[in-house]
Amino acid sequence: VVLDGVSGIGGGDDVMRTVMVIVGGHCGRQSRPNTLTYYPLENCWNFVFDLQDHCWRKALLQAATNAPSPRSWVAVAKHGAVYFFIGGYYYANMAEHYLDDGVWLLTVVGGMPTWHHATPCVRSLLPSKRNRQMLAVAGSGGGDKHSDMAVLVAFGGNYYDGHRDTFYDSTHALGVDVAATTSAAAAPGATGTGGAAAAGASGGGGDGGGAGGGGC
């Protein structure tokens, strides 16, 4: 992902820079899951690519205190200066684990990359545990009272139960109040939680999705 206005990137200066950060992922052989290593997201900006000087830098940034758990195959979308992450997968204890731990937001607060967690209040309308889904996001904009709302639309995905793969053809919509979710992080050392409401789901593919709606 590309983040603007990040400070503390090498050299001991406070220059605001635009940097590329590699978030999550794994190394090892997918055909031999016991060789897989998953990278923690709380310190994923230890090394960043400076898009102004076109070089990798050792970042002087503190580890995040509210980061998502390690994962790969996560769905990511961007709206404005905010990145949204949902779902994902990791392998541990000889089993595959799929994630449905709400919506994670990544922003820059006071020059620091900062994670925020939005926990939806209507979990039954969210995508079930899966990876490799597609995610798109839009906002109402226009400067009205709803301009801080972002609408996430997730489609498809994959889940393996240990015996067979399920590929989904369902679509899920989720509204996230970006201001409410990120406001708690305005204070140094604080993290944000909350501010999401499920809008509905439709489709099949074994997802159990039917038309629906709800809110906080």
Tab-separated table of C-alpha atoms in Angstrom:
chain	number	residue	atom	x	y	z
A	1	VAL	CA	0.000	0.000	0.000
A	2	VAL	CA	1.088	3.652	-0.523
A	3	LEU	CA	0.915	6.034	2.449
A	4	ASP	CA	1.298	9.823	2.333
A	5	GLY	CA	2.644	12.089	5.075
A	6	VAL	CA	4.764	9.531	6.948
A	7	SER	CA	7.614	10.923	9.075
A	8	GLY	CA	10.560	9.252	10.830
A	9	ILE	CA	11.723	7.379	7.737
A	10	GLY	CA	15.497	7.092	8.128
A	11	GLY	CA	18.084	9.794	8.604
A	12	GLY	CA	16.516	10.973	11.846
A	13	ASP	CA	14.570	13.721	10.076
A	14	ASP	CA	10.894	14.681	10.341
A	15	VAL	CA	10.331	15.104	6.610
A	16	MET	CA	6.890	13.939	5.518
A	17	ARG	CA	7.352	11.281	2.868
A	18	THR	CA	5.248	9.162	0.548
A	19	VAL	CA	6.172	5.530	1.079
A	20	MET	CA	5.147	2.057	-0.064
A	21	VAL	CA	4.557	-0.476	2.699
A	22	ILE	CA	4.278	-4.244	2.263
A	23	VAL	CA	1.449	-5.395	4.524
A	24	GLY	CA	1.212	-9.009	5.682
A	25	GLY	CA	1.810	-11.956	3.375
A	26	HIS	CA	3.807	-15.149	3.809
A	27	CYS	CA	6.905	-16.921	2.585
A	28	GLY	CA	7.463	-20.635	2.061
A	29	ARG	CA	5.917	-23.233	-0.232
A	30	GLN	CA	2.127	-23.371	-0.493
A	31	SER	CA	2.417	-27.075	-1.352
A	32	ARG	CA	4.234	-27.633	1.970
A	33	PRO	CA	2.224	-25.577	4.493
A	34	ASN	CA	4.542	-26.427	7.373
A	35	THR	CA	7.205	-24.261	5.677
A	36	LEU	CA	5.006	-21.141	5.641
A	37	THR	CA	5.919	-18.102	7.721
A	38	TYR	CA	3.398	-15.270	8.147
A	39	TYR	CA	4.613	-11.729	8.672
A	40	PRO	CA	3.207	-9.747	11.626
A	41	LEU	CA	1.336	-6.593	10.685
A	42	GLU	CA	2.228	-4.589	13.786
A	43	ASN	CA	5.748	-3.961	12.457
A	44	CYS	CA	5.130	-4.255	8.712
A	45	TRP	CA	6.677	-0.783	8.204
A	46	ASN	CA	10.119	-1.710	9.537
A	47	PHE	CA	11.261	-1.385	5.931
A	48	VAL	CA	9.498	0.939	3.497
A	49	PHE	CA	10.123	2.055	-0.079
A	50	ASP	CA	10.605	5.810	-0.322
A	51	LEU	CA	8.727	6.892	-3.463
A	52	GLN	CA	10.483	10.270	-3.490
A	53	ASP	CA	14.085	9.001	-3.362
A	54	HIS	CA	13.263	5.606	-4.932
A	55	CYS	CA	15.040	3.489	-2.354
A	56	TRP	CA	14.277	1.124	0.513
A	57	ARG	CA	14.688	2.625	3.966
A	58	LYS	CA	14.846	1.319	7.503
A	59	ALA	CA	11.929	3.053	9.198
A	60	LEU	CA	12.190	4.590	12.664
A	61	LEU	CA	8.579	3.831	13.506
A	62	GLN	CA	7.206	2.222	16.647
A	63	ALA	CA	5.270	-1.027	16.384
A	64	ALA	CA	1.504	-0.728	16.168
A	65	THR	CA	-0.487	-1.612	19.267
A	66	ASN	CA	-3.737	-2.597	17.569
A	67	ALA	CA	-2.683	-4.404	14.402
A	68	PRO	CA	-4.472	-7.309	12.684
A	69	SER	CA	-3.118	-10.803	13.255
A	70	PRO	CA	-0.667	-12.178	10.629
A	71	ARG	CA	-2.394	-13.250	7.401
A	72	SER	CA	-2.213	-13.521	3.636
A	73	TRP	CA	-4.798	-13.541	0.816
A	74	VAL	CA	-6.481	-10.526	2.450
A	75	ALA	CA	-8.871	-8.274	0.495
A	76	VAL	CA	-7.787	-4.620	0.276
A	77	ALA	CA	-9.417	-1.491	-1.117
A	78	LYS	CA	-8.657	2.238	-0.834
A	79	HIS	CA	-10.899	5.298	-0.597
A	80	GLY	CA	-9.313	8.699	-0.157
A	81	ALA	CA	-6.448	8.337	2.317
A	82	VAL	CA	-7.876	5.216	3.987
A	83	TYR	CA	-7.111	1.570	3.203
A	84	PHE	CA	-9.679	-1.089	4.136
A	85	PHE	CA	-8.788	-4.745	4.832
A	86	ILE	CA	-11.111	-7.728	5.368
A	87	GLY	CA	-10.723	-11.487	5.642
A	88	GLY	CA	-7.573	-13.471	4.997
A	89	TYR	CA	-5.990	-16.785	5.839
A	90	TYR	CA	-3.129	-18.387	7.747
A	91	TYR	CA	-1.880	-21.933	8.366
A	92	ALA	CA	-1.054	-23.176	11.878
A	93	ASN	CA	-1.168	-26.437	13.838
A	94	MET	CA	-1.601	-28.510	10.665
A	95	ALA	CA	-4.799	-26.696	9.690
A	96	GLU	CA	-5.963	-23.790	7.558
A	97	HIS	CA	-7.579	-20.871	9.381
A	98	TYR	CA	-9.847	-18.343	7.671
A	99	LEU	CA	-10.588	-14.946	9.207
A	100	ASP	CA	-13.757	-12.897	9.628
A	101	ASP	CA	-12.579	-10.448	12.280
A	102	GLY	CA	-14.365	-7.349	11.003
A	103	VAL	CA	-12.912	-4.480	9.000
A	104	TRP	CA	-9.414	-3.079	9.506
A	105	LEU	CA	-8.536	0.472	8.458
A	106	LEU	CA	-5.018	1.792	7.857
A	107	THR	CA	-4.411	5.555	7.946
A	108	VAL	CA	-1.618	7.991	8.810
A	109	VAL	CA	-2.086	9.860	12.126
A	110	GLY	CA	0.518	12.442	13.146
A	111	GLY	CA	3.017	11.050	10.644
A	112	MET	CA	2.551	7.484	11.919
A	113	PRO	CA	0.845	4.606	10.064
A	114	THR	CA	-2.034	3.640	12.349
A	115	TRP	CA	-4.441	0.679	12.434
A	116	HIS	CA	-8.116	1.007	13.398
A	117	HIS	CA	-10.614	-1.821	13.930
A	118	ALA	CA	-14.290	-1.511	13.008
A	119	THR	CA	-16.390	-4.295	14.517
A	120	PRO	CA	-19.762	-4.578	12.748
A	121	CYS	CA	-22.810	-4.851	14.967
A	122	VAL	CA	-24.657	-7.179	12.549
A	123	ARG	CA	-22.172	-9.989	12.059
A	124	SER	CA	-24.675	-12.362	10.446
A	125	LEU	CA	-24.779	-10.143	7.355
A	126	LEU	CA	-21.009	-10.082	6.876
A	127	PRO	CA	-19.049	-12.451	4.652
A	128	SER	CA	-18.342	-15.750	6.371
A	129	LYS	CA	-14.738	-16.820	6.911
A	130	ARG	CA	-12.907	-16.780	3.585
A	131	ASN	CA	-9.953	-15.508	1.597
A	132	ARG	CA	-9.340	-14.332	-1.986
A	133	GLN	CA	-12.508	-12.255	-2.111
A	134	MET	CA	-12.734	-9.020	-4.095
A	135	LEU	CA	-13.334	-5.720	-2.311
A	136	ALA	CA	-14.416	-2.313	-3.591
A	137	VAL	CA	-15.171	0.836	-1.606
A	138	ALA	CA	-16.941	4.131	-2.229
A	139	GLY	CA	-17.996	7.126	-0.137
A	140	SER	CA	-20.952	9.458	-0.320
A	141	GLY	CA	-18.778	12.590	-0.494
A	142	GLY	CA	-20.350	15.937	-1.272
A	143	GLY	CA	-19.617	17.367	2.169
A	144	ASP	CA	-22.950	16.315	3.645
A	145	LYS	CA	-23.454	14.738	7.063
A	146	HIS	CA	-22.793	11.274	5.613
A	147	SER	CA	-19.507	12.208	3.894
A	148	ASP	CA	-17.519	10.175	6.446
A	149	MET	CA	-19.380	6.979	5.545
A	150	ALA	CA	-17.656	4.467	3.305
A	151	VAL	CA	-19.535	1.620	1.648
A	152	LEU	CA	-17.583	-1.607	1.194
A	153	VAL	CA	-18.754	-4.221	-1.311
A	154	ALA	CA	-17.212	-7.694	-1.070
A	155	PHE	CA	-17.736	-10.392	-3.681
A	156	GLY	CA	-16.791	-14.054	-3.924
A	157	GLY	CA	-13.982	-15.736	-2.038
A	158	ASN	CA	-12.838	-19.214	-1.129
A	159	TYR	CA	-13.043	-21.472	1.923
A	160	TYR	CA	-11.505	-24.931	2.409
A	161	ASP	CA	-12.976	-27.061	5.203
A	162	GLY	CA	-10.271	-29.711	5.114
A	163	HIS	CA	-12.130	-31.851	2.592
A	164	ARG	CA	-13.313	-29.628	-0.226
A	165	ASP	CA	-13.074	-26.071	-1.531
A	166	THR	CA	-16.104	-23.797	-1.589
A	167	PHE	CA	-16.110	-20.852	-4.001
A	168	TYR	CA	-18.671	-18.164	-3.200
A	169	ASP	CA	-20.725	-16.059	-5.613
A	170	SER	CA	-22.357	-13.872	-2.968
A	171	THR	CA	-22.121	-10.088	-2.602
A	172	HIS	CA	-21.978	-8.305	0.758
A	173	ALA	CA	-22.289	-4.568	1.467
A	174	LEU	CA	-21.018	-2.918	4.628
A	175	GLY	CA	-21.152	0.702	5.766
A	176	VAL	CA	-18.217	1.988	7.816
A	177	ASP	CA	-18.259	5.320	9.659
A	178	VAL	CA	-14.638	6.286	9.015
A	179	ALA	CA	-14.664	9.298	11.350
A	180	ALA	CA	-16.084	7.329	14.281
A	181	THR	CA	-13.663	4.456	13.714
A	182	THR	CA	-10.533	6.589	13.475
A	183	SER	CA	-11.344	9.361	15.972
A	184	ALA	CA	-10.043	7.436	18.994
A	185	ALA	CA	-6.595	7.324	17.403
A	186	ALA	CA	-6.322	11.105	17.319
A	187	ALA	CA	-4.718	11.003	20.766
A	188	PRO	CA	-1.140	9.650	20.943
A	189	GLY	CA	-1.046	5.941	21.686
A	190	ALA	CA	-4.791	5.485	21.243
A	191	THR	CA	-6.509	3.115	18.826
A	192	GLY	CA	-9.942	3.197	17.267
A	193	THR	CA	-12.679	0.591	17.460
A	194	GLY	CA	-16.272	0.595	16.283
A	195	GLY	CA	-18.279	2.464	13.689
A	196	ALA	CA	-19.501	-0.205	11.270
A	197	ALA	CA	-22.945	-1.410	10.239
A	198	ALA	CA	-23.892	-4.195	7.838
A	199	ALA	CA	-26.059	-3.133	4.934
A	200	GLY	CA	-27.053	-6.465	3.440
A	201	ALA	CA	-26.051	-9.560	1.507
A	202	SER	CA	-27.239	-11.438	-1.537
A	203	GLY	CA	-26.151	-14.407	-3.585
A	204	GLY	CA	-25.468	-18.081	-3.131
A	205	GLY	CA	-22.452	-20.310	-3.510
A	206	GLY	CA	-23.167	-22.026	-0.200
A	207	ASP	CA	-22.910	-18.725	1.637
A	208	GLY	CA	-26.361	-18.688	3.142
A	209	GLY	CA	-26.756	-15.107	1.962
A	210	GLY	CA	-30.192	-13.632	1.557
A	211	ALA	CA	-31.390	-10.084	1.166
A	212	GLY	CA	-31.170	-8.247	4.419
A	213	GLY	CA	-30.317	-5.030	6.176
A	214	GLY	CA	-29.377	-3.655	9.503
A	215	GLY	CA	-27.561	-0.932	11.333
A	216	CYS	CA	-26.124	0.157	14.634
